[in-house]
PDB file of C-alpha atoms and ligand atoms in Angstrom:
ATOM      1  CA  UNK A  10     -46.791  68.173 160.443  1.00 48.00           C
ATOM      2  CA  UNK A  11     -46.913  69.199 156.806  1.00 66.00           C
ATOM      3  CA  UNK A  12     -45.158  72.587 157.551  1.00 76.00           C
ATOM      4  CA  UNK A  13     -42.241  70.778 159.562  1.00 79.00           C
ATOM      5  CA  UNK A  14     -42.210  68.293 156.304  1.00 80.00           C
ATOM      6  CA  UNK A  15     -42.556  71.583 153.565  1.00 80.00           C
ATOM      7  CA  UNK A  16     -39.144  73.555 155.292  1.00 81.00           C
ATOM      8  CA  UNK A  17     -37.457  70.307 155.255  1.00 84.00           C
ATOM      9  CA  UNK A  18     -38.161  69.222 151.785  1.00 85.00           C
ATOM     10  CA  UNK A  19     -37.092  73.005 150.872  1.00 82.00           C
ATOM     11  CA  UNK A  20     -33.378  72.110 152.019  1.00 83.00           C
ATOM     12  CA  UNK A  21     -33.329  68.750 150.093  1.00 87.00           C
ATOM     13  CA  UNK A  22     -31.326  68.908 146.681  1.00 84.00           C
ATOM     14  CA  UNK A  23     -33.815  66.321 145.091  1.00 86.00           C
ATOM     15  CA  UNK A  24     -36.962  68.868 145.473  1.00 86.00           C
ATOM     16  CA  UNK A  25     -34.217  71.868 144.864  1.00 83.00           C
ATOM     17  CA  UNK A  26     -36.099  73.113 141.693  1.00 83.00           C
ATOM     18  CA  UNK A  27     -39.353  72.253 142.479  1.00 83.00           C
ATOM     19  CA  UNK A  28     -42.214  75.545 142.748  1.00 84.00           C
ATOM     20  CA  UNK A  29     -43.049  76.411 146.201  1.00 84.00           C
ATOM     21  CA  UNK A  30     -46.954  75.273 145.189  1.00 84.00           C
ATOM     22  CA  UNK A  31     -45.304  71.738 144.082  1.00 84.00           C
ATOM     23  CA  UNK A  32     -43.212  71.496 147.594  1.00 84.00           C
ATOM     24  CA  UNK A  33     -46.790  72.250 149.457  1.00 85.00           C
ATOM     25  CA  UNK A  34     -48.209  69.096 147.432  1.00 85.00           C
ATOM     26  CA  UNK A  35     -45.388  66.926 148.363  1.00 86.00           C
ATOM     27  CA  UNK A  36     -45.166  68.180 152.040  1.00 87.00           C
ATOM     28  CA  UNK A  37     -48.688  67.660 151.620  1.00 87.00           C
ATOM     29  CA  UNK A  38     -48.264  63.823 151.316  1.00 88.00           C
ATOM     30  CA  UNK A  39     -44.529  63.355 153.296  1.00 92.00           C
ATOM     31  CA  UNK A  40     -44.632  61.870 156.511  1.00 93.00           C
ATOM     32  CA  UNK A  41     -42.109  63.015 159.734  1.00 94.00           C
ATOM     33  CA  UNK A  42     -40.674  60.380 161.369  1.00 96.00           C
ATOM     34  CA  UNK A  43     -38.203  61.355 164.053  1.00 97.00           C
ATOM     35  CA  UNK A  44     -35.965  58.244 164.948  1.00 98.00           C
ATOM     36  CA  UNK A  45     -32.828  57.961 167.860  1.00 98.00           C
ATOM     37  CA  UNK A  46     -30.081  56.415 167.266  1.00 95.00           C
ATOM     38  CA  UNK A  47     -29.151  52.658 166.543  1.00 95.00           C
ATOM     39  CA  UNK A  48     -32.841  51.911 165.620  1.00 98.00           C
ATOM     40  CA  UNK A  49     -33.940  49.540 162.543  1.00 98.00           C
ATOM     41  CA  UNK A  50     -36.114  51.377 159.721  1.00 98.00           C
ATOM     42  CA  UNK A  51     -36.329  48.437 157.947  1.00 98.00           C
ATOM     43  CA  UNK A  52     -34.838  45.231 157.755  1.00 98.00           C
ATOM     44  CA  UNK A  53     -33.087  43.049 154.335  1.00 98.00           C
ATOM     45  CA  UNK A  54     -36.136  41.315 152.964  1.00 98.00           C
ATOM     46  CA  UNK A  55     -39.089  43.424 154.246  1.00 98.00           C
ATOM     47  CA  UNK A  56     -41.705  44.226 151.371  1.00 98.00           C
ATOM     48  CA  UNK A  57     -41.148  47.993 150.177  1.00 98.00           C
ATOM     49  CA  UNK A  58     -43.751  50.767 150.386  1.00 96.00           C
ATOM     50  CA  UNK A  59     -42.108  54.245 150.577  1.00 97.00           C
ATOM     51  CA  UNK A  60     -39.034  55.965 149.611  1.00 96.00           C
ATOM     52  CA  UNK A  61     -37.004  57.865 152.499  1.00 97.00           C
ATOM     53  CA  UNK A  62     -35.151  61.061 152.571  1.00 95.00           C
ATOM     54  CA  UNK A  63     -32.575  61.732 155.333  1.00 95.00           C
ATOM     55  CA  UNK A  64     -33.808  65.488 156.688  1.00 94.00           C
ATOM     56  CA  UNK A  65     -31.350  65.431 159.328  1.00 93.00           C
ATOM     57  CA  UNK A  66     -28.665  62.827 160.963  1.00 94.00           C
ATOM     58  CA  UNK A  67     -27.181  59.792 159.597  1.00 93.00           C
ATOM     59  CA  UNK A  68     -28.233  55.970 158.767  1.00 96.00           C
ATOM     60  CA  UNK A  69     -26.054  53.023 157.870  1.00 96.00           C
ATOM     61  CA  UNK A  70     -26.936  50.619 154.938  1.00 97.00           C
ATOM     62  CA  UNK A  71     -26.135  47.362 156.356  1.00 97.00           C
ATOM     63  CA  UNK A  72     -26.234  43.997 154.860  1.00 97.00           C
ATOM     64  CA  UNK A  73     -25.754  40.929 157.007  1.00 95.00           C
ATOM     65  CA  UNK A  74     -23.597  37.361 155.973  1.00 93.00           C
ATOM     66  CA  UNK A  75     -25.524  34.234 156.788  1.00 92.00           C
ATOM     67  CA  UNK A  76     -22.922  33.709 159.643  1.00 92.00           C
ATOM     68  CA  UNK A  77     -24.260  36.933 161.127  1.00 91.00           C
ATOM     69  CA  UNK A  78     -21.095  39.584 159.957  1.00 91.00           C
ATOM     70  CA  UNK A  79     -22.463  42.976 159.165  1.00 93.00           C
ATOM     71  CA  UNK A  80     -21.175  44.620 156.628  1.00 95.00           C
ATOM     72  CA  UNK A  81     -22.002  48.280 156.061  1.00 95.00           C
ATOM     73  CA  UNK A  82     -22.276  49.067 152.451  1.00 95.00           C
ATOM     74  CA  UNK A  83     -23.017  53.102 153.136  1.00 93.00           C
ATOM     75  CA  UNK A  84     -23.614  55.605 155.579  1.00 92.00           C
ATOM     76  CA  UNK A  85     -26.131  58.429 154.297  1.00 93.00           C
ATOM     77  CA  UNK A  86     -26.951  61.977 155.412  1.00 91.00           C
ATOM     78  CA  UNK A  87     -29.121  64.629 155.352  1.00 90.00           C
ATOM     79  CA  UNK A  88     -30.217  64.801 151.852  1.00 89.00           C
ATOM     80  CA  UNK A  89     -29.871  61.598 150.798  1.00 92.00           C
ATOM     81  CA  UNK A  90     -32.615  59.104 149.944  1.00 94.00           C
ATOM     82  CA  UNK A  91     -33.211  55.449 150.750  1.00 97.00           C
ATOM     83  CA  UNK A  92     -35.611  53.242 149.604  1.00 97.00           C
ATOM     84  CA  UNK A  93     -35.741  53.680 146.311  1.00 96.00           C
ATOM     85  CA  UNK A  94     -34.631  50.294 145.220  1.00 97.00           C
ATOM     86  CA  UNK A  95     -37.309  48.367 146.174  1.00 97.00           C
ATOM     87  CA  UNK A  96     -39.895  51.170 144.652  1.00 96.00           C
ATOM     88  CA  UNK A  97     -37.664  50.965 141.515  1.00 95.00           C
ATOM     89  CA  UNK A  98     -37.498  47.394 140.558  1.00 96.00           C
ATOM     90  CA  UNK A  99     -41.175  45.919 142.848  1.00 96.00           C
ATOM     91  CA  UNK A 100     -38.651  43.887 144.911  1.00 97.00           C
ATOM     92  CA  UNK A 101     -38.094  43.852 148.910  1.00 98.00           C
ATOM     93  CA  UNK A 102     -35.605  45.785 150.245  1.00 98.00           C
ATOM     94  CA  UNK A 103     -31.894  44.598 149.606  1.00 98.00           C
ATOM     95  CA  UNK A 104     -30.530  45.755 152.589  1.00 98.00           C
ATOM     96  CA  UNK A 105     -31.585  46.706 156.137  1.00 98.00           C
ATOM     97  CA  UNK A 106     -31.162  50.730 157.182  1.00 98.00           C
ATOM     98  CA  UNK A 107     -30.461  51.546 160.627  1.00 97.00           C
ATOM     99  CA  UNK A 108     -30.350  54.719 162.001  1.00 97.00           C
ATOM    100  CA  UNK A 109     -26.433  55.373 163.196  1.00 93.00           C
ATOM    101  CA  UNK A 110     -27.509  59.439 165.082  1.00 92.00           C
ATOM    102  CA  UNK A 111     -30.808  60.500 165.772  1.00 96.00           C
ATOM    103  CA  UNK A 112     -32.600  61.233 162.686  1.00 97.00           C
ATOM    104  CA  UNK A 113     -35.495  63.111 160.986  1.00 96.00           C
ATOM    105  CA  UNK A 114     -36.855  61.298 157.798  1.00 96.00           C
ATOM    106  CA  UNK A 115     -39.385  62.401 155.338  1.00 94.00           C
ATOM    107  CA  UNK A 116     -41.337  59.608 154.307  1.00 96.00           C
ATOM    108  CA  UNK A 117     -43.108  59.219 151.055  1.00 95.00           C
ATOM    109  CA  UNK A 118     -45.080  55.720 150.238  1.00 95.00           C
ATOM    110  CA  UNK A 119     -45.113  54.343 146.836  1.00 95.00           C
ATOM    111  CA  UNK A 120     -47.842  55.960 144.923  1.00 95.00           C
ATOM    112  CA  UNK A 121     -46.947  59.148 145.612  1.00 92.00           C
ATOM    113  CA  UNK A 122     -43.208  58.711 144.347  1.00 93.00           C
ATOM    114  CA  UNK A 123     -44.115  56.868 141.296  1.00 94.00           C
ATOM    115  CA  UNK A 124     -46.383  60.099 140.730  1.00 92.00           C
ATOM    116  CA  UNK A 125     -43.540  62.345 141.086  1.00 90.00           C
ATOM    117  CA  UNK A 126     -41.358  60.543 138.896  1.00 92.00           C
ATOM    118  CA  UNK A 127     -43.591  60.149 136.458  1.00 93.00           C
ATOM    119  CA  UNK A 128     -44.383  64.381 136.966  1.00 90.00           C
ATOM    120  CA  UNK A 129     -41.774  65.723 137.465  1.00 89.00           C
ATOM    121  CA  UNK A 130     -38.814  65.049 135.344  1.00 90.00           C
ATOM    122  CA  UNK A 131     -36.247  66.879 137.082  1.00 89.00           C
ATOM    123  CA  UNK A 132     -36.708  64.426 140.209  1.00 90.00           C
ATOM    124  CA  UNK A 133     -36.059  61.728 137.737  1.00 92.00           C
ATOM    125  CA  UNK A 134     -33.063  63.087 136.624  1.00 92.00           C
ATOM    126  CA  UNK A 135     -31.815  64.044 140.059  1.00 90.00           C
ATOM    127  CA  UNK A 136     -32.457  60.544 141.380  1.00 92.00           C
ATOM    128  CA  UNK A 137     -30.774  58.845 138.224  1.00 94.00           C
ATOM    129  CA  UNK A 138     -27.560  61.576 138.826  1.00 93.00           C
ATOM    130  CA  UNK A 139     -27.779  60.004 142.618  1.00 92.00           C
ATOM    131  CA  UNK A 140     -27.931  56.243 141.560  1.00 94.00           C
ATOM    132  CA  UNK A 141     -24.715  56.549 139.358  1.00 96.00           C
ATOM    133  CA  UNK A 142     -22.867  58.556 142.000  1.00 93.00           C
ATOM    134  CA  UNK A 143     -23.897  55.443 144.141  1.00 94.00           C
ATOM    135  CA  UNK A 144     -22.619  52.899 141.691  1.00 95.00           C
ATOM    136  CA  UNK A 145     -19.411  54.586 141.157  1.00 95.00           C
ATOM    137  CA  UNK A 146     -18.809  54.238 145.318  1.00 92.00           C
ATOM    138  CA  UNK A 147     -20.023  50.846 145.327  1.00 94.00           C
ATOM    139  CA  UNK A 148     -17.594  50.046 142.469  1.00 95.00           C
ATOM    140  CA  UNK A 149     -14.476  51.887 144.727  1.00 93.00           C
ATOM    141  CA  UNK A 150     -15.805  49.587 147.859  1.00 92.00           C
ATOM    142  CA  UNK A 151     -15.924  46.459 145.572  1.00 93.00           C
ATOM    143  CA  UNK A 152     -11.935  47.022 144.735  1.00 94.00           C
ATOM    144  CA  UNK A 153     -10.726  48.409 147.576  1.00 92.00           C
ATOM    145  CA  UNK A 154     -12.461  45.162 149.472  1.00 92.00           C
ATOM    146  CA  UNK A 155     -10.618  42.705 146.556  1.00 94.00           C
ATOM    147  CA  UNK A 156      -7.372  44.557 145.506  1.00 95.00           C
ATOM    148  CA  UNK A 157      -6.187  46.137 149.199  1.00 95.00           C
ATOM    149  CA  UNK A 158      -4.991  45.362 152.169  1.00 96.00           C
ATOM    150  CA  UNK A 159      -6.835  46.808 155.732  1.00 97.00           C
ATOM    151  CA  UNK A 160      -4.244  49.429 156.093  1.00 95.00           C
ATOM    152  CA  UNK A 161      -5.146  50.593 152.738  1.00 94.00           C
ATOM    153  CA  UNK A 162      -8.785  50.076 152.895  1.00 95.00           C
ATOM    154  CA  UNK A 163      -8.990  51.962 156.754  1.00 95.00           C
ATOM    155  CA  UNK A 164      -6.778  55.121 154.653  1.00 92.00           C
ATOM    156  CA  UNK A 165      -9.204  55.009 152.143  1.00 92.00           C
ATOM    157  CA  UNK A 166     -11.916  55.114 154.571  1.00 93.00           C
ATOM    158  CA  UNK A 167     -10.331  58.702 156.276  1.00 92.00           C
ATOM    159  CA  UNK A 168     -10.083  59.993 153.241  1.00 90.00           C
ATOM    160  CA  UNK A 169     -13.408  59.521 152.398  1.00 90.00           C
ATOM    161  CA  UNK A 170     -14.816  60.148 155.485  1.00 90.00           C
ATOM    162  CA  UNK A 171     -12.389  63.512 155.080  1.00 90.00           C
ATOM    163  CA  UNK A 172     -14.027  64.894 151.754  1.00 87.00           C
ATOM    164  CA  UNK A 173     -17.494  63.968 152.930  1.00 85.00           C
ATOM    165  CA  UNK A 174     -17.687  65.055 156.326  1.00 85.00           C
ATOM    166  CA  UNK A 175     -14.640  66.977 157.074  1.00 90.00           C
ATOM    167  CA  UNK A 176     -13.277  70.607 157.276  1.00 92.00           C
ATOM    168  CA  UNK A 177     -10.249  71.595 155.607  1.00 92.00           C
ATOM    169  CA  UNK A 178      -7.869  72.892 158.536  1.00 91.00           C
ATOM    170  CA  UNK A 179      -3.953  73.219 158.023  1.00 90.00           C
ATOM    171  CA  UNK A 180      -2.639  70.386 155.982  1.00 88.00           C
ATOM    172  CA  UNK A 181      -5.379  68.480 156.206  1.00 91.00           C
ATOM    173  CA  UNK A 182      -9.624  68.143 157.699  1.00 93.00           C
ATOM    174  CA  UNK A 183     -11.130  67.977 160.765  1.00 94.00           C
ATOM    175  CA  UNK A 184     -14.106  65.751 161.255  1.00 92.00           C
ATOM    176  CA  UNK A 185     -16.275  66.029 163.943  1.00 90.00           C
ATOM    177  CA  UNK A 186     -18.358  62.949 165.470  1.00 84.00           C
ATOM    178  CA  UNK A 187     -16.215  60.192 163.314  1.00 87.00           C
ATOM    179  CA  UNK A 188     -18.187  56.835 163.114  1.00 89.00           C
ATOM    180  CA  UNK A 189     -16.869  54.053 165.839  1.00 90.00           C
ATOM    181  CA  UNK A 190     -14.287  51.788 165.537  1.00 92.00           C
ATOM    182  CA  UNK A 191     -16.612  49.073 165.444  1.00 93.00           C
ATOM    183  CA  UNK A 192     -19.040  50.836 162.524  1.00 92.00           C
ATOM    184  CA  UNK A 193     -15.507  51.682 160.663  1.00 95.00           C
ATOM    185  CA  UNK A 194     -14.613  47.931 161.211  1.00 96.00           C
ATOM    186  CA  UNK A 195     -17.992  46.627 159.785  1.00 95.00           C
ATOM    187  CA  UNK A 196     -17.628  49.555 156.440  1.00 95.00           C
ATOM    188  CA  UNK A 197     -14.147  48.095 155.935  1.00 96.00           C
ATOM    189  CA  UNK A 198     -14.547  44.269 156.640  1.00 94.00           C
ATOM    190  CA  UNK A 199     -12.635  44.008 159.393  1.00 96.00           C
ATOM    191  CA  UNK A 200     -12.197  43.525 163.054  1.00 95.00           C
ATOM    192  CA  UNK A 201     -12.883  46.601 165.632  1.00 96.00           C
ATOM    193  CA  UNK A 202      -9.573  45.219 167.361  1.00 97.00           C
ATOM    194  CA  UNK A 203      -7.805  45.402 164.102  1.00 97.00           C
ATOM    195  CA  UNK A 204      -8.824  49.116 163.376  1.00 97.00           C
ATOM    196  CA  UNK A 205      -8.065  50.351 167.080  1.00 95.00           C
ATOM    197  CA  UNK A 206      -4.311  48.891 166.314  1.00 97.00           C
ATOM    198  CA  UNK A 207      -4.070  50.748 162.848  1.00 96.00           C
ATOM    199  CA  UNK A 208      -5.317  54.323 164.335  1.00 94.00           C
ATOM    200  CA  UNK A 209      -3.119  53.593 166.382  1.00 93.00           C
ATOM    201  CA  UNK A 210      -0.014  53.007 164.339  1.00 93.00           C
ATOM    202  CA  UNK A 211      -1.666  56.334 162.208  1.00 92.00           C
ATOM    203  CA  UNK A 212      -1.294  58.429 165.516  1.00 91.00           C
ATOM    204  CA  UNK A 213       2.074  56.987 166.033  1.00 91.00           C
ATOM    205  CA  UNK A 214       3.500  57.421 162.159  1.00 89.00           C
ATOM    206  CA  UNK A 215       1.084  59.385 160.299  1.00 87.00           C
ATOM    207  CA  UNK A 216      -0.005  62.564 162.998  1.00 85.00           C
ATOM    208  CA  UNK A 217      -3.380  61.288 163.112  1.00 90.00           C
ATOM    209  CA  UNK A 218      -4.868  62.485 165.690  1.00 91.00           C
ATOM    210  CA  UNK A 219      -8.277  61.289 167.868  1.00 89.00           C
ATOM    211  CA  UNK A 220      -9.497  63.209 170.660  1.00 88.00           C
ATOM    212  CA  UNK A 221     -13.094  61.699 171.544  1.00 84.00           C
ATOM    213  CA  UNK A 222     -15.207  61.366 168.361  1.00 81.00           C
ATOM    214  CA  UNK A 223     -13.215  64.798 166.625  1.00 90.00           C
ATOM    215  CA  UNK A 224     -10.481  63.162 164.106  1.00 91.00           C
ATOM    216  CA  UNK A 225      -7.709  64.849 162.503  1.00 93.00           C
ATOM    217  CA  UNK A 226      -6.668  63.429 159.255  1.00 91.00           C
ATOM    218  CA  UNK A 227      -3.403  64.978 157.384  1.00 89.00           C
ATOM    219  CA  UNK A 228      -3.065  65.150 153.788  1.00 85.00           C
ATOM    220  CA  UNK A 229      -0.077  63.327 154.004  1.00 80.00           C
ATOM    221  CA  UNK A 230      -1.675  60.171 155.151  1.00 77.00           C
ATOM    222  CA  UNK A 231      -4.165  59.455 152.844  1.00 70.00           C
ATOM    223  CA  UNK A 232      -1.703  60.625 149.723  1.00 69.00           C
TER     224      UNK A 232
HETATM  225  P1  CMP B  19     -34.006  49.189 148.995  1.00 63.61           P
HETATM  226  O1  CMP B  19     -33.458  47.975 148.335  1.00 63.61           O
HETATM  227  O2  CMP B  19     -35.442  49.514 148.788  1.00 63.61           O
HETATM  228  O3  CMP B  19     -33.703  49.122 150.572  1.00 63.61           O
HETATM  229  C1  CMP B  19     -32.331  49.187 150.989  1.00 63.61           C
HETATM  230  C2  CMP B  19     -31.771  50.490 150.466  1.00 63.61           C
HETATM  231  O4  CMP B  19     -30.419  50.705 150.754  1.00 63.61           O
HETATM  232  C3  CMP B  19     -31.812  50.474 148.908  1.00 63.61           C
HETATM  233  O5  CMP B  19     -33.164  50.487 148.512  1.00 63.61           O
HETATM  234  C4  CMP B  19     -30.976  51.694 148.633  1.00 63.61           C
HETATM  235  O6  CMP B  19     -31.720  52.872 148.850  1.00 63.61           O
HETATM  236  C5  CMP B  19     -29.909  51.585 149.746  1.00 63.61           C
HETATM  237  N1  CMP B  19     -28.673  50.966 149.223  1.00 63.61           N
HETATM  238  C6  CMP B  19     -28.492  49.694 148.829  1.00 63.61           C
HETATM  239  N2  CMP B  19     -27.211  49.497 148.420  1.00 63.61           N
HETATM  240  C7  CMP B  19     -26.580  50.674 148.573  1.00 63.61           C
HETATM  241  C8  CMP B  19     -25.234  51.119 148.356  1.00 63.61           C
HETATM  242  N3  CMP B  19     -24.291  50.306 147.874  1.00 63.61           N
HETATM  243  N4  CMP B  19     -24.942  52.418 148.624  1.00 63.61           N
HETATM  244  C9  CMP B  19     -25.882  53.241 149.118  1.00 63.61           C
HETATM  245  N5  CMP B  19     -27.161  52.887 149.353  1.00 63.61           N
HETATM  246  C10 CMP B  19     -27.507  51.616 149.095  1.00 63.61           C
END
């Protein structure tokens, strides 16, 4: 278990400059948990005990209205960590974290990350570096949700999905395995009707193009 957990931490930016006797200690203490898809880590409320790091695959941070609409505040990949929060400020989690692909996570319970923060300073800074990046995202959600329209939020959402995921081809990126319309409906607050009928009208006026979960998204459309 530990050596699956010590090459995977070795790929993770967060433990990037850590020495290779450092790694062994934290692979020493990271757990492996191997997850398929659509499957609830944890759920909005639950108390908070560990810190997670996405080895490989994807999970959606989802928060849910009291009249049951889901709204997904951010999907994550390999590399990135959830969790923290709760570890952060001794509160239960904020949101719940489902697993949207089959997914390895390295799983580290409290003790051990408040150890390594309080270690190893170059964690700290990394994770700080991570939390502003996620502010700054949750700030361009925040006004894209109050200030535009869905056509303009869904173009948003490509070209997002574009630099994060995609690879530059022609005059614009591929992206392979796009989320579904329904996930893109819940990221965008809208209906999965209403963002079939805009790709759609993309394909028709833009030269999107959707063949099975590969997208093609021109620069022209998101400009
Ligand atoms: P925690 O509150 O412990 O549990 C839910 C986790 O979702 C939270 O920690 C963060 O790691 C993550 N999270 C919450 N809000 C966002 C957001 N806006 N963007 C990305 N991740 C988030």
């Amino acid at each position: 278990m530990s050596d699956r957990a010590a090459e995977l931490l070795s790929r993770i930016d967060l433990f990037s400059e850590l020495t290779a006797e450092e790694l062994a200690a934290v692979a020493q203490v990271a757990q492996v948990h191997k997850l398929p898809r659509d499957t609830v880590v944890f759920d909005t409320g639950d108390a908070a005990d560990a810190v997670y790091v996405v080895a490989s695959g994807k999970v959606n941070i989802v928060v849910t209205s009291s009249e049951g609409k889901e709204l997904i505040l951010a999907v994550l990949g390999a590399g990135q960590v959830f969790g923290e929060m709760g570890l952060l400020d001794s509160s239960p989690r904020s949101a719940a974290v489902t697993t949207a692909t089959a997914v390895e996570l390295l799983v580290i319970n409290r003790d051990e990350f408040h150890r390594m923060l309080d270690t190893q300073p170059q964690i700290s800074r990394k994770l700080l570096t991570m939390l502003a990046q996620r502010l700054r995202r949750a700030n361009a959600k925040m006004e894209s949700l109050a200030y535009m329209d869905v056509a303009g939020r869904l173009a948003r959402y490509f070209l997002d999905l574009a630099r994060d995921h995609g690879q530059a081809l022609g005059n614009g990126w591929l992206v392979v395995r796009r989320p579904t319309h329904s996930d893109i409906a819940h990221s965008i607050g809208t209906s999965r009707e209403t963002v079939s009928r805009l790709i759609n009208d993309f394909e028709d006026r833009l030269g999107m193009v959707n063949k099975g979960r590969f997208t093609y998204i021109r620069e022209e459309m998101v400009r």
